[in-house]
Amino acid sequence: MSTLEVADMPILAGALAPAGGEQKRRRRAAGQPFPGLTERMFAEPIVAGRGLFAPYLLVSDPAGVRRVLVENAANYPKSPLDLRFFTALFGGGLLGTDGEVWRRHRRVMAPAFDPRSVAAYGPAIAASAREFLTRWEALPDGAPIDMAQEMKALTLQVIARTVFSTDSAEIIDLIGGTLSRGLDAAAEANILDLFPIIGEWRMRARERRLAANSVGLDEAVAALVKAREANLAAAPADLLTRLVAAKDDEARPGEGNGGLTPKEIRDEIITIFMAGHETTAGTLSWTWYVLSQRPVEAARLGAELDAVLAGRPPTAEDLPNLPYTRRVVEEAMRLFPAAPGLSTRRAKAPDEVCGHKVAKGTAVTVMPWVIHRHRRLWDDPERFDPDRFSPERAAGRPRFAYLPFGAGPRVCIGQVLALNESILILAALAQRYSPRLAPGAQVVPHANVTLQFKNGLKMILDRRS
C-alpha cells in the first residue's frame, strides 16, 4: 500500500496523538480509554512516579513484564482493593482469589480447558454462529444494528451452550442481566474508593448491591449443579459437567478428591461467563469496526473465506486453514485488547525491575493498551497490519510485547478457547456480511473491566455480493 493510500485511511479510534511536542504532554482524552496517559508512557520502557498514596511503576519493557508477572510473580500479588472488587463482582473465582486457593482452583479447572476439551466445544460454537446468521438474514439489507450488542447476544448464546448445554432464553436473559448490572456497578468505581473511610463505605455498599444482583443467578446455578451431581453419568460433556466432576490430584489426605464445592463452581461459572462472553464479544466488535475502516484487509479476509469455505459454515477443523483470519483477530486484539489494563500489583518486598529500584508497597502496573501501542516495540503501532502475525514477521518478537490474555501464572485459562471462538464466529459471519460504520457514528473506547464502546457500535449490515 502506498504512503498516499495509508494517509487517506480513516484514523482509528484510540489512535495516539501525533508524536512531538512536550514529552509529558497528555494525550487527547477523547481517544483514550484511560485518563492520565502521557506521551512518554508510549515511548519509554519504564515510567516511574508518585501517586496519591504510594509510588507507582508502569512497566512496558518485555523483560520487566517477565520479571513482574513470571520470574518474581510471588512478590507482586494483586492489590487488596482489586481482589476485593473482583470478589464482589465474580465471587471467589480465579479473578477474585490469590495464593493457595487460586492455585487449587487453577489445577482443578485446567483439564476443562485442555486441547481435547477445547475441541469438544467447537460444535457448539459453530452451531451458535450458524443459527445467529438466521437472525441477520431476517433483516433487510442495509439494516442498522448496534454491533456491540449483537456480538454480546451471540457470545452469550455460545457460553450458555458450552457451559450448560442449554438454549434456554430464561437462563440467557438471567446471565446477561446479571452481568450487565454488575458492570454498571463496576463503572461507578473512582478515586474516592482509595480513601480509607469513604472508600470502605462505598465498597461495602457496592458489595451489598452486587450480592443482591446475583441472587437469581446464584439460585439457578445452584439448581443446575445439584441436578448435574445427581446424574453425572448421563450428563452432557459441557463445562459444568467437567467442573462438577473435576478433582485435585494434589489433594491431601482427608480432603476427599479436592474438587470444587457448589459455591466454588458457581463462582467459577460467573467468572467464565465474564471471561468467555464480555471479552470475546468485545474482540469481535472491535474486529468488525477495524475491518469497516480498512477495506483492503477486509477484502483479503473475504477472499480467504471464499477460497477455504466456498460458502459452507466453518467448523473447528477449518481453523488451521484460515491463517489470515487468525491474523486479523490477533491484530485487532493488539490494537484493542479485551483486557486493556491488568490488575495493579503491590510489591511485597523491595525488588529491581530493568534497573529501576522498586520499594515495598509500590503500585506496579502492566497495561496491554500501552504495550501494544508502544513505539519501541512495534513499527508504525497505529497501523492495522494483520501480517505482523505472520510466522516470518512474528519470529524474534519479545514474548511479552503482546499480552491479549495476560501472562505468567495468571494468564487467561481459556485463551485458546477464546481465540478459536473468535475466529470461527468471524469466519461464519464475514463470509456473508460486510458491515460498515453508520454515518455519524462516534467510536470511543471505554475501559470498564473490559474494553467497551462508550456509545455502542452503530453499523449498517450489508450483505457481501
mmCIF file of C-alpha atoms in Angstrom, residues 195-377:
data_model
loop_
_atom_site.group_PDB
_atom_site.id
_atom_site.type_symbol
_atom_site.label_atom_id
_atom_site.label_comp_id
_atom_site.label_asym_id
_atom_site.label_seq_id
_atom_site.Cartn_x
_atom_site.Cartn_y
_atom_site.Cartn_z
ATOM 1 C CA PHE A 195 -9.707 6.892 50.640
ATOM 2 C CA PRO A 196 -9.815 4.981 53.964
ATOM 3 C CA ILE A 197 -13.263 5.855 55.345
ATOM 4 C CA ILE A 198 -15.400 6.813 52.368
ATOM 5 C CA GLY A 199 -13.721 4.118 50.261
ATOM 6 C CA GLU A 200 -14.700 1.419 52.755
ATOM 7 C CA TRP A 201 -18.272 2.734 52.871
ATOM 8 C CA ARG A 202 -18.528 2.751 49.080
ATOM 9 C CA MET A 203 -17.078 -0.755 48.784
ATOM 10 C CA ARG A 204 -19.492 -2.208 51.343
ATOM 11 C CA ALA A 205 -22.432 -0.607 49.585
ATOM 12 C CA ARG A 206 -21.207 -1.994 46.257
ATOM 13 C CA GLU A 207 -20.740 -5.466 47.754
ATOM 14 C CA ARG A 208 -24.317 -5.459 49.079
ATOM 15 C CA ARG A 209 -25.696 -4.298 45.750
ATOM 16 C CA LEU A 210 -23.733 -6.902 43.782
ATOM 17 C CA ALA A 211 -24.761 -9.674 46.188
ATOM 18 C CA ALA A 212 -28.424 -8.752 45.733
ATOM 19 C CA ASN A 213 -27.943 -8.561 41.973
ATOM 20 C CA SER A 214 -26.607 -12.125 41.873
ATOM 21 C CA VAL A 215 -29.352 -13.850 43.904
ATOM 22 C CA GLY A 216 -31.394 -15.045 40.918
ATOM 23 C CA LEU A 217 -28.389 -16.363 39.015
ATOM 24 C CA ASP A 218 -26.952 -17.954 42.153
ATOM 25 C CA GLU A 219 -30.163 -19.901 42.700
ATOM 26 C CA ALA A 220 -30.346 -21.011 39.072
ATOM 27 C CA VAL A 221 -26.724 -22.168 39.001
ATOM 28 C CA ALA A 222 -27.100 -23.961 42.341
ATOM 29 C CA ALA A 223 -30.097 -25.878 40.987
ATOM 30 C CA LEU A 224 -28.199 -26.815 37.820
ATOM 31 C CA VAL A 225 -25.185 -28.006 39.830
ATOM 32 C CA LYS A 226 -27.397 -30.104 42.115
ATOM 33 C CA ALA A 227 -29.173 -31.702 39.155
ATOM 34 C CA ARG A 228 -25.871 -32.409 37.418
ATOM 35 C CA GLU A 229 -24.383 -34.008 40.550
ATOM 36 C CA ALA A 230 -27.415 -36.264 40.893
ATOM 37 C CA ASN A 231 -26.974 -37.784 37.431
ATOM 38 C CA LEU A 232 -23.385 -37.154 36.406
ATOM 39 C CA ALA A 233 -23.056 -40.337 34.354
ATOM 40 C CA ALA A 234 -25.745 -39.200 31.909
ATOM 41 C CA ALA A 235 -24.779 -35.523 31.882
ATOM 42 C CA PRO A 236 -23.691 -33.747 28.675
ATOM 43 C CA ALA A 237 -19.950 -33.190 28.213
ATOM 44 C CA ASP A 238 -20.140 -29.437 28.792
ATOM 45 C CA LEU A 239 -18.121 -27.166 31.053
ATOM 46 C CA LEU A 240 -20.490 -27.532 34.010
ATOM 47 C CA THR A 241 -20.113 -31.311 33.927
ATOM 48 C CA ARG A 242 -16.340 -31.002 33.761
ATOM 49 C CA LEU A 243 -16.271 -28.698 36.793
ATOM 50 C CA VAL A 244 -18.643 -30.880 38.815
ATOM 51 C CA ALA A 245 -16.549 -33.971 38.047
ATOM 52 C CA ALA A 246 -13.169 -32.259 38.447
ATOM 53 C CA LYS A 247 -10.787 -33.317 41.175
ATOM 54 C CA ASP A 248 -7.457 -32.129 42.507
ATOM 55 C CA ASP A 249 -4.751 -34.753 42.044
ATOM 56 C CA GLU A 250 -2.660 -32.909 44.628
ATOM 57 C CA ALA A 251 -5.337 -33.043 47.333
ATOM 58 C CA ARG A 252 -4.005 -34.038 50.754
ATOM 59 C CA PRO A 253 -5.379 -36.939 52.827
ATOM 60 C CA GLY A 254 -8.678 -36.021 54.441
ATOM 61 C CA GLU A 255 -9.597 -33.531 51.693
ATOM 62 C CA GLY A 256 -11.568 -36.026 49.600
ATOM 63 C CA ASN A 257 -10.899 -35.636 45.899
ATOM 64 C CA GLY A 258 -10.183 -31.938 46.360
ATOM 65 C CA GLY A 259 -12.874 -30.983 43.846
ATOM 66 C CA LEU A 260 -14.786 -27.715 43.828
ATOM 67 C CA THR A 261 -17.715 -27.118 46.181
ATOM 68 C CA PRO A 262 -21.064 -26.000 44.702
ATOM 69 C CA LYS A 263 -20.275 -22.428 45.825
ATOM 70 C CA GLU A 264 -16.849 -22.579 44.165
ATOM 71 C CA ILE A 265 -18.388 -23.968 40.970
ATOM 72 C CA ARG A 266 -20.864 -21.077 40.959
ATOM 73 C CA ASP A 267 -18.068 -18.542 41.388
ATOM 74 C CA GLU A 268 -16.002 -20.031 38.579
ATOM 75 C CA ILE A 269 -19.015 -20.159 36.265
ATOM 76 C CA ILE A 270 -19.709 -16.453 36.889
ATOM 77 C CA THR A 271 -16.046 -15.736 36.110
ATOM 78 C CA ILE A 272 -16.199 -17.836 32.942
ATOM 79 C CA PHE A 273 -19.338 -16.017 31.828
ATOM 80 C CA MET A 274 -17.464 -12.724 32.001
ATOM 81 C CA ALA A 275 -14.222 -14.037 30.513
ATOM 82 C CA GLY A 276 -15.946 -16.055 27.803
ATOM 83 C CA HIS A 277 -18.741 -13.648 26.948
ATOM 84 C CA GLU A 278 -17.900 -9.985 27.508
ATOM 85 C CA THR A 279 -14.282 -10.226 26.339
ATOM 86 C CA THR A 280 -14.970 -12.295 23.214
ATOM 87 C CA ALA A 281 -17.881 -10.048 22.282
ATOM 88 C CA GLY A 282 -15.550 -7.075 22.608
ATOM 89 C CA THR A 283 -12.847 -8.690 20.471
ATOM 90 C CA LEU A 284 -15.333 -9.455 17.706
ATOM 91 C CA SER A 285 -16.915 -5.992 17.839
ATOM 92 C CA TRP A 286 -13.566 -4.215 17.605
ATOM 93 C CA THR A 287 -12.609 -6.528 14.728
ATOM 94 C CA TRP A 288 -15.765 -5.564 12.832
ATOM 95 C CA TYR A 289 -15.039 -1.901 13.465
ATOM 96 C CA VAL A 290 -11.462 -2.109 12.163
ATOM 97 C CA LEU A 291 -12.489 -4.104 9.079
ATOM 98 C CA SER A 292 -15.089 -1.437 8.270
ATOM 99 C CA GLN A 293 -12.276 1.113 8.208
ATOM 100 C CA ARG A 294 -9.764 -0.981 6.285
ATOM 101 C CA PRO A 295 -11.359 -2.267 3.033
ATOM 102 C CA VAL A 296 -8.144 -3.785 1.654
ATOM 103 C CA GLU A 297 -7.732 -6.092 4.652
ATOM 104 C CA ALA A 298 -11.480 -6.816 4.680
ATOM 105 C CA ALA A 299 -11.328 -7.893 1.029
ATOM 106 C CA ARG A 300 -8.365 -10.144 1.724
ATOM 107 C CA LEU A 301 -10.244 -11.744 4.605
ATOM 108 C CA GLY A 302 -13.250 -12.351 2.361
ATOM 109 C CA ALA A 303 -11.065 -13.906 -0.315
ATOM 110 C CA GLU A 304 -9.607 -16.403 2.175
ATOM 111 C CA LEU A 305 -13.050 -17.327 3.472
ATOM 112 C CA ASP A 306 -14.368 -17.809 -0.060
ATOM 113 C CA ALA A 307 -11.412 -19.990 -1.049
ATOM 114 C CA VAL A 308 -11.442 -22.185 2.063
ATOM 115 C CA LEU A 309 -15.138 -22.418 2.897
ATOM 116 C CA ALA A 310 -16.795 -21.891 -0.503
ATOM 117 C CA GLY A 311 -19.984 -20.772 1.214
ATOM 118 C CA ARG A 312 -20.320 -23.602 3.728
ATOM 119 C CA PRO A 313 -20.345 -22.963 7.503
ATOM 120 C CA PRO A 314 -16.901 -23.187 9.154
ATOM 121 C CA THR A 315 -16.034 -25.902 11.660
ATOM 122 C CA ALA A 316 -13.182 -26.321 14.111
ATOM 123 C CA GLU A 317 -11.417 -28.469 11.508
ATOM 124 C CA ASP A 318 -11.087 -25.360 9.301
ATOM 125 C CA LEU A 319 -9.067 -23.365 11.845
ATOM 126 C CA PRO A 320 -5.604 -24.424 10.544
ATOM 127 C CA ASN A 321 -6.640 -23.384 7.024
ATOM 128 C CA LEU A 322 -7.652 -19.838 7.981
ATOM 129 C CA PRO A 323 -4.303 -18.185 8.799
ATOM 130 C CA TYR A 324 -5.232 -14.700 7.643
ATOM 131 C CA THR A 325 -8.500 -14.788 9.580
ATOM 132 C CA ARG A 326 -6.495 -15.627 12.669
ATOM 133 C CA ARG A 327 -4.081 -12.759 11.998
ATOM 134 C CA VAL A 328 -6.974 -10.325 11.624
ATOM 135 C CA VAL A 329 -8.258 -11.294 15.079
ATOM 136 C CA GLU A 330 -4.774 -11.188 16.608
ATOM 137 C CA GLU A 331 -4.077 -7.726 15.196
ATOM 138 C CA ALA A 332 -7.479 -6.463 16.351
ATOM 139 C CA MET A 333 -6.602 -7.728 19.845
ATOM 140 C CA ARG A 334 -3.310 -5.843 19.649
ATOM 141 C CA LEU A 335 -4.961 -2.512 18.920
ATOM 142 C CA PHE A 336 -7.994 -3.160 21.118
ATOM 143 C CA PRO A 337 -7.133 -5.717 23.830
ATOM 144 C CA ALA A 338 -10.191 -7.014 25.679
ATOM 145 C CA ALA A 339 -8.358 -6.511 28.980
ATOM 146 C CA PRO A 340 -6.588 -3.188 28.345
ATOM 147 C CA GLY A 341 -5.155 -2.919 31.850
ATOM 148 C CA LEU A 342 -4.109 -5.808 34.085
ATOM 149 C CA SER A 343 -4.774 -5.626 37.820
ATOM 150 C CA THR A 344 -2.426 -3.403 39.805
ATOM 151 C CA ARG A 345 0.191 -5.315 41.752
ATOM 152 C CA ARG A 346 1.679 -4.265 45.098
ATOM 153 C CA ALA A 347 5.330 -5.071 45.741
ATOM 154 C CA LYS A 348 5.568 -7.202 48.881
ATOM 155 C CA ALA A 349 9.302 -6.643 49.190
ATOM 156 C CA PRO A 350 11.954 -4.447 47.553
ATOM 157 C CA ASP A 351 12.973 -5.545 44.067
ATOM 158 C CA GLU A 352 14.638 -4.298 40.913
ATOM 159 C CA VAL A 353 12.920 -4.168 37.503
ATOM 160 C CA CYS A 354 15.090 -3.332 34.486
ATOM 161 C CA GLY A 355 17.475 -1.355 36.643
ATOM 162 C CA HIS A 356 14.717 0.507 38.499
ATOM 163 C CA LYS A 357 14.578 0.092 42.272
ATOM 164 C CA VAL A 358 11.138 -0.982 43.456
ATOM 165 C CA ALA A 359 10.298 -0.131 47.056
ATOM 166 C CA LYS A 360 7.985 -2.254 49.156
ATOM 167 C CA GLY A 361 4.378 -1.130 48.608
ATOM 168 C CA THR A 362 4.971 0.288 45.135
ATOM 169 C CA ALA A 363 1.970 0.008 42.822
ATOM 170 C CA VAL A 364 3.238 -1.839 39.745
ATOM 171 C CA THR A 365 1.097 -1.755 36.615
ATOM 172 C CA VAL A 366 1.275 -3.595 33.288
ATOM 173 C CA MET A 367 -1.062 -2.189 30.626
ATOM 174 C CA PRO A 368 -1.566 -4.129 27.379
ATOM 175 C CA TRP A 369 -3.190 -0.996 25.912
ATOM 176 C CA VAL A 370 0.130 0.850 26.278
ATOM 177 C CA ILE A 371 2.437 -2.073 25.460
ATOM 178 C CA HIS A 372 0.541 -2.913 22.256
ATOM 179 C CA ARG A 373 0.969 0.661 21.007
ATOM 180 C CA HIS A 374 4.478 1.227 22.328
ATOM 181 C CA ARG A 375 6.794 2.917 19.861
ATOM 182 C CA ARG A 376 9.822 0.872 20.931
ATOM 183 C CA LEU A 377 8.057 -2.439 20.455
#
